[in-house]
PDB file of C-alpha atoms in Angstrom:
ATOM      1  CA  MET E   1       0.000   0.000   0.000  1.00  0.00           C
ATOM      2  CA  LYS E   2       2.803   2.391   0.929  1.00  0.00           C
ATOM      3  CA  ILE E   3       4.527   1.694  -2.392  1.00  0.00           C
ATOM      4  CA  LYS E   4       1.311   2.481  -4.287  1.00  0.00           C
ATOM      5  CA  ILE E   5       0.947   5.783  -2.429  1.00  0.00           C
ATOM      6  CA  LEU E   6       4.575   6.693  -3.158  1.00  0.00           C
ATOM      7  CA  VAL E   7       4.125   5.928  -6.860  1.00  0.00           C
ATOM      8  CA  PHE E   8       0.969   8.054  -6.878  1.00  0.00           C
ATOM      9  CA  LEU E   9       2.774  10.982  -5.246  1.00  0.00           C
ATOM     10  CA  ILE E  10       5.636  10.752  -7.732  1.00  0.00           C
ATOM     11  CA  ALA E  11       3.137  10.689 -10.597  1.00  0.00           C
ATOM     12  CA  CYS E  12       1.380  13.758  -9.199  1.00  0.00           C
ATOM     13  CA  PHE E  13       4.671  15.629  -8.892  1.00  0.00           C
ATOM     14  CA  THR E  14       5.532  14.733 -12.482  1.00  0.00           C
ATOM     15  CA  LEU E  15       2.136  15.905 -13.686  1.00  0.00           C
ATOM     16  CA  PHE E  16       1.886  19.048 -11.596  1.00  0.00           C
ATOM     17  CA  GLY E  17       5.547  19.669 -10.829  1.00  0.00           C
ATOM     18  CA  GLY E  18       7.504  22.809 -11.474  1.00  0.00           C
ATOM     19  CA  ALA E  19       7.460  26.260  -9.954  1.00  0.00           C
ATOM     20  CA  LYS E  20       4.074  27.929  -9.447  1.00  0.00           C
ATOM     21  CA  ASN E  21       3.292  31.607  -9.883  1.00  0.00           C
ATOM     22  CA  ASP E  22       2.339  33.746  -6.885  1.00  0.00           C
ATOM     23  CA  VAL E  23       3.823  31.339  -4.358  1.00  0.00           C
ATOM     24  CA  ALA E  24       7.328  31.161  -2.921  1.00  0.00           C
ATOM     25  CA  ALA E  25       9.888  30.333  -5.599  1.00  0.00           C
ATOM     26  CA  PRO E  26      11.768  27.083  -4.963  1.00  0.00           C
ATOM     27  CA  THR E  27      15.093  27.810  -3.286  1.00  0.00           C
ATOM     28  CA  PHE E  28      18.392  26.396  -4.460  1.00  0.00           C
ATOM     29  CA  THR E  29      22.144  26.715  -4.115  1.00  0.00           C
ATOM     30  CA  LEU E  30      24.434  26.409  -7.143  1.00  0.00           C
ATOM     31  CA  MET E  31      28.094  27.066  -7.914  1.00  0.00           C
ATOM     32  CA  ASN E  32      28.949  30.089 -10.033  1.00  0.00           C
ATOM     33  CA  GLN E  33      31.722  30.792 -12.516  1.00  0.00           C
ATOM     34  CA  ASP E  34      34.073  31.771  -9.670  1.00  0.00           C
ATOM     35  CA  SER E  35      33.465  28.539  -7.712  1.00  0.00           C
ATOM     36  CA  GLU E  36      31.308  30.391  -5.172  1.00  0.00           C
ATOM     37  CA  MET E  37      28.142  28.774  -3.843  1.00  0.00           C
ATOM     38  CA  ILE E  38      25.211  31.057  -4.625  1.00  0.00           C
ATOM     39  CA  ASP E  39      22.061  30.702  -2.521  1.00  0.00           C
ATOM     40  CA  LEU E  40      18.856  32.104  -4.022  1.00  0.00           C
ATOM     41  CA  ALA E  41      17.515  32.797  -0.521  1.00  0.00           C
ATOM     42  CA  SER E  42      20.363  35.257   0.085  1.00  0.00           C
ATOM     43  CA  PHE E  43      18.806  37.641  -2.446  1.00  0.00           C
ATOM     44  CA  LYS E  44      15.599  38.173  -0.499  1.00  0.00           C
ATOM     45  CA  GLY E  45      14.813  41.875  -0.621  1.00  0.00           C
ATOM     46  CA  LYS E  46      15.847  42.089  -4.276  1.00  0.00           C
ATOM     47  CA  LYS E  47      14.108  41.200  -7.506  1.00  0.00           C
ATOM     48  CA  VAL E  48      15.686  38.203  -9.258  1.00  0.00           C
ATOM     49  CA  ILE E  49      15.577  37.155 -12.910  1.00  0.00           C
ATOM     50  CA  LEU E  50      16.429  33.556 -13.820  1.00  0.00           C
ATOM     51  CA  GLU E  51      17.536  32.912 -17.396  1.00  0.00           C
ATOM     52  CA  TRP E  52      17.964  29.319 -18.550  1.00  0.00           C
ATOM     53  CA  THR E  53      20.615  29.461 -21.249  1.00  0.00           C
ATOM     54  CA  ASN E  54      22.612  27.399 -23.756  1.00  0.00           C
ATOM     55  CA  HIS E  55      25.167  29.339 -25.795  1.00  0.00           C
ATOM     56  CA  ASP E  56      24.920  26.886 -28.724  1.00  0.00           C
ATOM     57  CA  CYS E  57      21.149  27.205 -29.077  1.00  0.00           C
ATOM     58  CA  PRO E  58      20.203  29.330 -32.134  1.00  0.00           C
ATOM     59  CA  PHE E  59      17.409  31.042 -30.199  1.00  0.00           C
ATOM     60  CA  VAL E  60      19.812  32.038 -27.425  1.00  0.00           C
ATOM     61  CA  LYS E  61      22.377  33.139 -30.001  1.00  0.00           C
ATOM     62  CA  ARG E  62      19.809  35.420 -31.604  1.00  0.00           C
ATOM     63  CA  HIS E  63      19.262  37.280 -28.346  1.00  0.00           C
ATOM     64  CA  TYR E  64      22.991  37.606 -27.657  1.00  0.00           C
ATOM     65  CA  ASP E  65      24.067  38.359 -31.242  1.00  0.00           C
ATOM     66  CA  THR E  66      21.606  41.277 -31.335  1.00  0.00           C
ATOM     67  CA  ASP E  67      22.591  42.447 -27.812  1.00  0.00           C
ATOM     68  CA  ASN E  68      18.973  42.024 -26.759  1.00  0.00           C
ATOM     69  CA  MET E  69      19.839  39.854 -23.753  1.00  0.00           C
ATOM     70  CA  GLN E  70      22.789  42.017 -22.743  1.00  0.00           C
ATOM     71  CA  ASP E  71      20.632  45.156 -22.907  1.00  0.00           C
ATOM     72  CA  LEU E  72      18.117  43.571 -20.547  1.00  0.00           C
ATOM     73  CA  GLN E  73      20.892  42.422 -18.222  1.00  0.00           C
ATOM     74  CA  ARG E  74      22.430  45.894 -18.080  1.00  0.00           C
ATOM     75  CA  GLU E  75      19.064  47.561 -17.610  1.00  0.00           C
ATOM     76  CA  TYR E  76      18.087  45.471 -14.621  1.00  0.00           C
ATOM     77  CA  THR E  77      21.384  44.751 -12.892  1.00  0.00           C
ATOM     78  CA  GLY E  78      21.884  48.520 -13.039  1.00  0.00           C
ATOM     79  CA  ASN E  79      18.668  48.842 -11.035  1.00  0.00           C
ATOM     80  CA  ASP E  80      19.693  46.492  -8.218  1.00  0.00           C
ATOM     81  CA  VAL E  81      18.115  43.401  -9.790  1.00  0.00           C
ATOM     82  CA  ILE E  82      19.945  40.065  -9.550  1.00  0.00           C
ATOM     83  CA  TRP E  83      20.285  38.269 -12.896  1.00  0.00           C
ATOM     84  CA  LEU E  84      21.153  34.573 -12.712  1.00  0.00           C
ATOM     85  CA  SER E  85      22.038  32.791 -15.954  1.00  0.00           C
ATOM     86  CA  ILE E  86      21.600  29.059 -15.359  1.00  0.00           C
ATOM     87  CA  ILE E  87      23.166  26.311 -17.468  1.00  0.00           C
ATOM     88  CA  SER E  88      21.441  22.952 -17.000  1.00  0.00           C
ATOM     89  CA  SER E  89      23.121  21.172 -19.926  1.00  0.00           C
ATOM     90  CA  ALA E  90      24.541  17.827 -18.820  1.00  0.00           C
ATOM     91  CA  LYS E  91      28.193  17.011 -19.427  1.00  0.00           C
ATOM     92  CA  GLY E  92      28.616  15.865 -23.015  1.00  0.00           C
ATOM     93  CA  LYS E  93      25.410  17.594 -24.132  1.00  0.00           C
ATOM     94  CA  GLN E  94      24.992  20.749 -26.203  1.00  0.00           C
ATOM     95  CA  GLY E  95      25.556  23.871 -24.125  1.00  0.00           C
ATOM     96  CA  TYR E  96      27.671  22.278 -21.391  1.00  0.00           C
ATOM     97  CA  VAL E  97      30.579  24.529 -20.426  1.00  0.00           C
ATOM     98  CA  THR E  98      33.283  24.636 -17.795  1.00  0.00           C
ATOM     99  CA  LYS E  99      33.675  27.584 -15.467  1.00  0.00           C
ATOM    100  CA  SER E 100      36.543  28.988 -17.539  1.00  0.00           C
ATOM    101  CA  GLU E 101      34.511  28.633 -20.743  1.00  0.00           C
ATOM    102  CA  ALA E 102      31.591  30.417 -19.100  1.00  0.00           C
ATOM    103  CA  LYS E 103      33.855  33.300 -18.122  1.00  0.00           C
ATOM    104  CA  GLU E 104      35.177  33.517 -21.676  1.00  0.00           C
ATOM    105  CA  LEU E 105      31.650  33.525 -23.103  1.00  0.00           C
ATOM    106  CA  THR E 106      30.599  36.278 -20.712  1.00  0.00           C
ATOM    107  CA  ILE E 107      33.545  38.446 -21.745  1.00  0.00           C
ATOM    108  CA  ASN E 108      33.274  37.761 -25.480  1.00  0.00           C
ATOM    109  CA  ARG E 109      29.543  38.471 -25.568  1.00  0.00           C
ATOM    110  CA  ASN E 110      29.797  41.413 -23.170  1.00  0.00           C
ATOM    111  CA  ALA E 111      27.111  39.721 -21.106  1.00  0.00           C
ATOM    112  CA  GLN E 112      26.139  41.272 -17.783  1.00  0.00           C
ATOM    113  CA  PRO E 113      24.587  38.604 -15.521  1.00  0.00           C
ATOM    114  CA  SER E 114      25.142  38.864 -11.789  1.00  0.00           C
ATOM    115  CA  HIS E 115      26.219  35.209 -11.815  1.00  0.00           C
ATOM    116  CA  VAL E 116      26.456  32.281 -14.220  1.00  0.00           C
ATOM    117  CA  LEU E 117      25.289  29.168 -12.363  1.00  0.00           C
ATOM    118  CA  PHE E 118      26.011  25.516 -13.141  1.00  0.00           C
ATOM    119  CA  ASP E 119      23.285  22.875 -12.874  1.00  0.00           C
ATOM    120  CA  SER E 120      24.795  20.023 -14.880  1.00  0.00           C
ATOM    121  CA  ASN E 121      22.813  17.385 -12.967  1.00  0.00           C
ATOM    122  CA  GLY E 122      19.633  19.244 -13.922  1.00  0.00           C
ATOM    123  CA  ASP E 123      18.155  19.291 -10.431  1.00  0.00           C
ATOM    124  CA  VAL E 124      17.289  22.992 -10.385  1.00  0.00           C
ATOM    125  CA  GLY E 125      16.088  23.021 -13.972  1.00  0.00           C
ATOM    126  CA  LYS E 126      13.722  20.163 -13.213  1.00  0.00           C
ATOM    127  CA  LEU E 127      12.669  21.824  -9.948  1.00  0.00           C
ATOM    128  CA  TYR E 128      11.514  24.825 -11.984  1.00  0.00           C
ATOM    129  CA  ASP E 129      10.406  22.672 -14.926  1.00  0.00           C
ATOM    130  CA  ALA E 130      12.648  24.697 -17.237  1.00  0.00           C
ATOM    131  CA  LYS E 131      11.842  23.434 -20.719  1.00  0.00           C
ATOM    132  CA  THR E 132      13.681  25.628 -23.197  1.00  0.00           C
ATOM    133  CA  THR E 133      16.585  27.963 -23.681  1.00  0.00           C
ATOM    134  CA  PRO E 134      15.817  30.688 -23.110  1.00  0.00           C
ATOM    135  CA  HIS E 135      13.231  30.137 -20.373  1.00  0.00           C
ATOM    136  CA  MET E 136      12.715  33.086 -18.043  1.00  0.00           C
ATOM    137  CA  PHE E 137      11.497  33.331 -14.437  1.00  0.00           C
ATOM    138  CA  ILE E 138      11.036  36.478 -12.333  1.00  0.00           C
ATOM    139  CA  ILE E 139      11.012  36.496  -8.529  1.00  0.00           C
ATOM    140  CA  ASP E 140       9.998  39.529  -6.461  1.00  0.00           C
ATOM    141  CA  GLU E 141      11.619  40.973  -3.337  1.00  0.00           C
ATOM    142  CA  VAL E 142       9.784  38.671  -0.939  1.00  0.00           C
ATOM    143  CA  GLY E 143      10.697  35.556  -2.894  1.00  0.00           C
ATOM    144  CA  MET E 144       7.420  35.041  -4.752  1.00  0.00           C
ATOM    145  CA  LEU E 145       7.504  33.818  -8.338  1.00  0.00           C
ATOM    146  CA  ARG E 146       5.712  36.421 -10.463  1.00  0.00           C
ATOM    147  CA  TYR E 147       6.471  35.419 -14.055  1.00  0.00           C
ATOM    148  CA  GLN E 148       7.583  32.369 -16.000  1.00  0.00           C
ATOM    149  CA  GLY E 149       7.776  31.665 -19.696  1.00  0.00           C
ATOM    150  CA  ALA E 150       9.138  33.119 -22.912  1.00  0.00           C
ATOM    151  CA  ILE E 151      11.330  36.179 -23.165  1.00  0.00           C
ATOM    152  CA  ASP E 152       9.043  37.603 -25.859  1.00  0.00           C
ATOM    153  CA  ASN E 153       6.075  36.805 -28.075  1.00  0.00           C
ATOM    154  CA  LEU E 154       7.960  35.735 -31.208  1.00  0.00           C
ATOM    155  CA  GLY E 155       7.301  32.095 -30.440  1.00  0.00           C
ATOM    156  CA  SER E 156       3.592  32.660 -31.030  1.00  0.00           C
ATOM    157  CA  THR E 157       3.960  34.730 -34.204  1.00  0.00           C
ATOM    158  CA  GLY E 158       5.131  34.117 -37.737  1.00  0.00           C
ATOM    159  CA  ALA E 159       8.435  35.765 -36.810  1.00  0.00           C
ATOM    160  CA  LEU E 160       9.768  32.837 -34.758  1.00  0.00           C
ATOM    161  CA  PHE E 161      13.118  32.842 -36.571  1.00  0.00           C
ATOM    162  CA  SER E 162      13.353  36.583 -37.209  1.00  0.00           C
ATOM    163  CA  THR E 163      16.500  38.411 -36.142  1.00  0.00           C
ATOM    164  CA  ASP E 164      14.548  41.677 -35.919  1.00  0.00           C
ATOM    165  CA  LEU E 165      13.511  41.871 -32.278  1.00  0.00           C
ATOM    166  CA  SER E 166      12.534  45.547 -32.367  1.00  0.00           C
ATOM    167  CA  LYS E 167       8.814  44.836 -32.715  1.00  0.00           C
ATOM    168  CA  ALA E 168       8.692  41.906 -30.317  1.00  0.00           C
ATOM    169  CA  LYS E 169       6.587  42.170 -27.179  1.00  0.00           C
ATOM    170  CA  ASN E 170       9.122  41.592 -24.413  1.00  0.00           C
ATOM    171  CA  TYR E 171       7.362  39.749 -21.603  1.00  0.00           C
ATOM    172  CA  VAL E 172      10.278  40.157 -19.200  1.00  0.00           C
ATOM    173  CA  ARG E 173      10.376  43.925 -19.607  1.00  0.00           C
ATOM    174  CA  ASP E 174       6.594  44.174 -19.228  1.00  0.00           C
ATOM    175  CA  ALA E 175       6.604  42.063 -16.060  1.00  0.00           C
ATOM    176  CA  MET E 176       9.480  44.016 -14.545  1.00  0.00           C
ATOM    177  CA  LYS E 177       7.774  47.318 -15.322  1.00  0.00           C
ATOM    178  CA  SER E 178       4.706  46.158 -13.409  1.00  0.00           C
ATOM    179  CA  LEU E 179       6.797  45.039 -10.437  1.00  0.00           C
ATOM    180  CA  PHE E 180       8.695  48.332 -10.271  1.00  0.00           C
ATOM    181  CA  LEU E 181       5.350  50.164 -10.289  1.00  0.00           C
ATOM    182  CA  GLY E 182       4.047  47.946  -7.504  1.00  0.00           C
ATOM    183  CA  GLU E 183       1.404  46.463  -9.794  1.00  0.00           C
ATOM    184  CA  ASP E 184       0.369  42.884 -10.457  1.00  0.00           C
ATOM    185  CA  VAL E 185       1.962  41.208 -13.456  1.00  0.00           C
ATOM    186  CA  THR E 186      -0.848  40.718 -15.970  1.00  0.00           C
ATOM    187  CA  GLU E 187       0.795  38.036 -18.147  1.00  0.00           C
ATOM    188  CA  LYS E 188       2.256  35.716 -15.540  1.00  0.00           C
ATOM    189  CA  ASN E 189       2.680  32.553 -17.554  1.00  0.00           C
ATOM    190  CA  THR E 190       3.536  32.320 -21.247  1.00  0.00           C
ATOM    191  CA  ARG E 191       4.628  29.400 -23.390  1.00  0.00           C
ATOM    192  CA  PRO E 192       8.452  29.284 -23.587  1.00  0.00           C
ATOM    193  CA  TYR E 193      10.090  28.630 -26.934  1.00  0.00           C
ATOM    194  CA  GLY E 194      13.616  27.760 -27.997  1.00  0.00           C
ATOM    195  CA  CYS E 195      15.852  24.705 -27.813  1.00  0.00           C
ATOM    196  CA  SER E 196      14.950  22.030 -25.295  1.00  0.00           C
ATOM    197  CA  VAL E 197      17.054  22.068 -22.129  1.00  0.00           C
ATOM    198  CA  LYS E 198      19.713  19.389 -22.627  1.00  0.00           C
ATOM    199  CA  TYR E 199      19.325  17.451 -19.358  1.00  0.00           C
TER     200      TYR E 199
END
């Protein structure tokens, strides 16, 4: 009987797992590019943006090659927001990098995350049910998850592969604007698009 209950609970977690909006964001601790252990809970009192990333993914490349991602990073880290770029690619899979390679990528792309975090066993990615790169999550100052999904609306338009991002509706910017104004985020959950996370 106990085994049946355990199997049922596991099945429920699989079906309904992942981070939920408007409740406390799952906490985690991961190593960064400087071999420091970074604890999400230590950023309470600050807004936090999580970016699941894979430098070899064409959709990620588009955002970095056009400086779209870097512009967002500069805009928000310059306003006391913590930006965590998370790599959940397993060793041997597309997007896996070492700490030194991550540092080189950050410099070469002029990226501005607060930290690059390594999740090669995929535990944190699966905790959040991160599906694609990019996949974005926004956490407010009290640790509540307020947005999750795509970076913009191009995944639901005919411009999925366009390199012109100027007319895209940026969901991250819209959500952050609402949070800075003390308003509720209206679009809290959108369908992410990009390359699958390489667990």
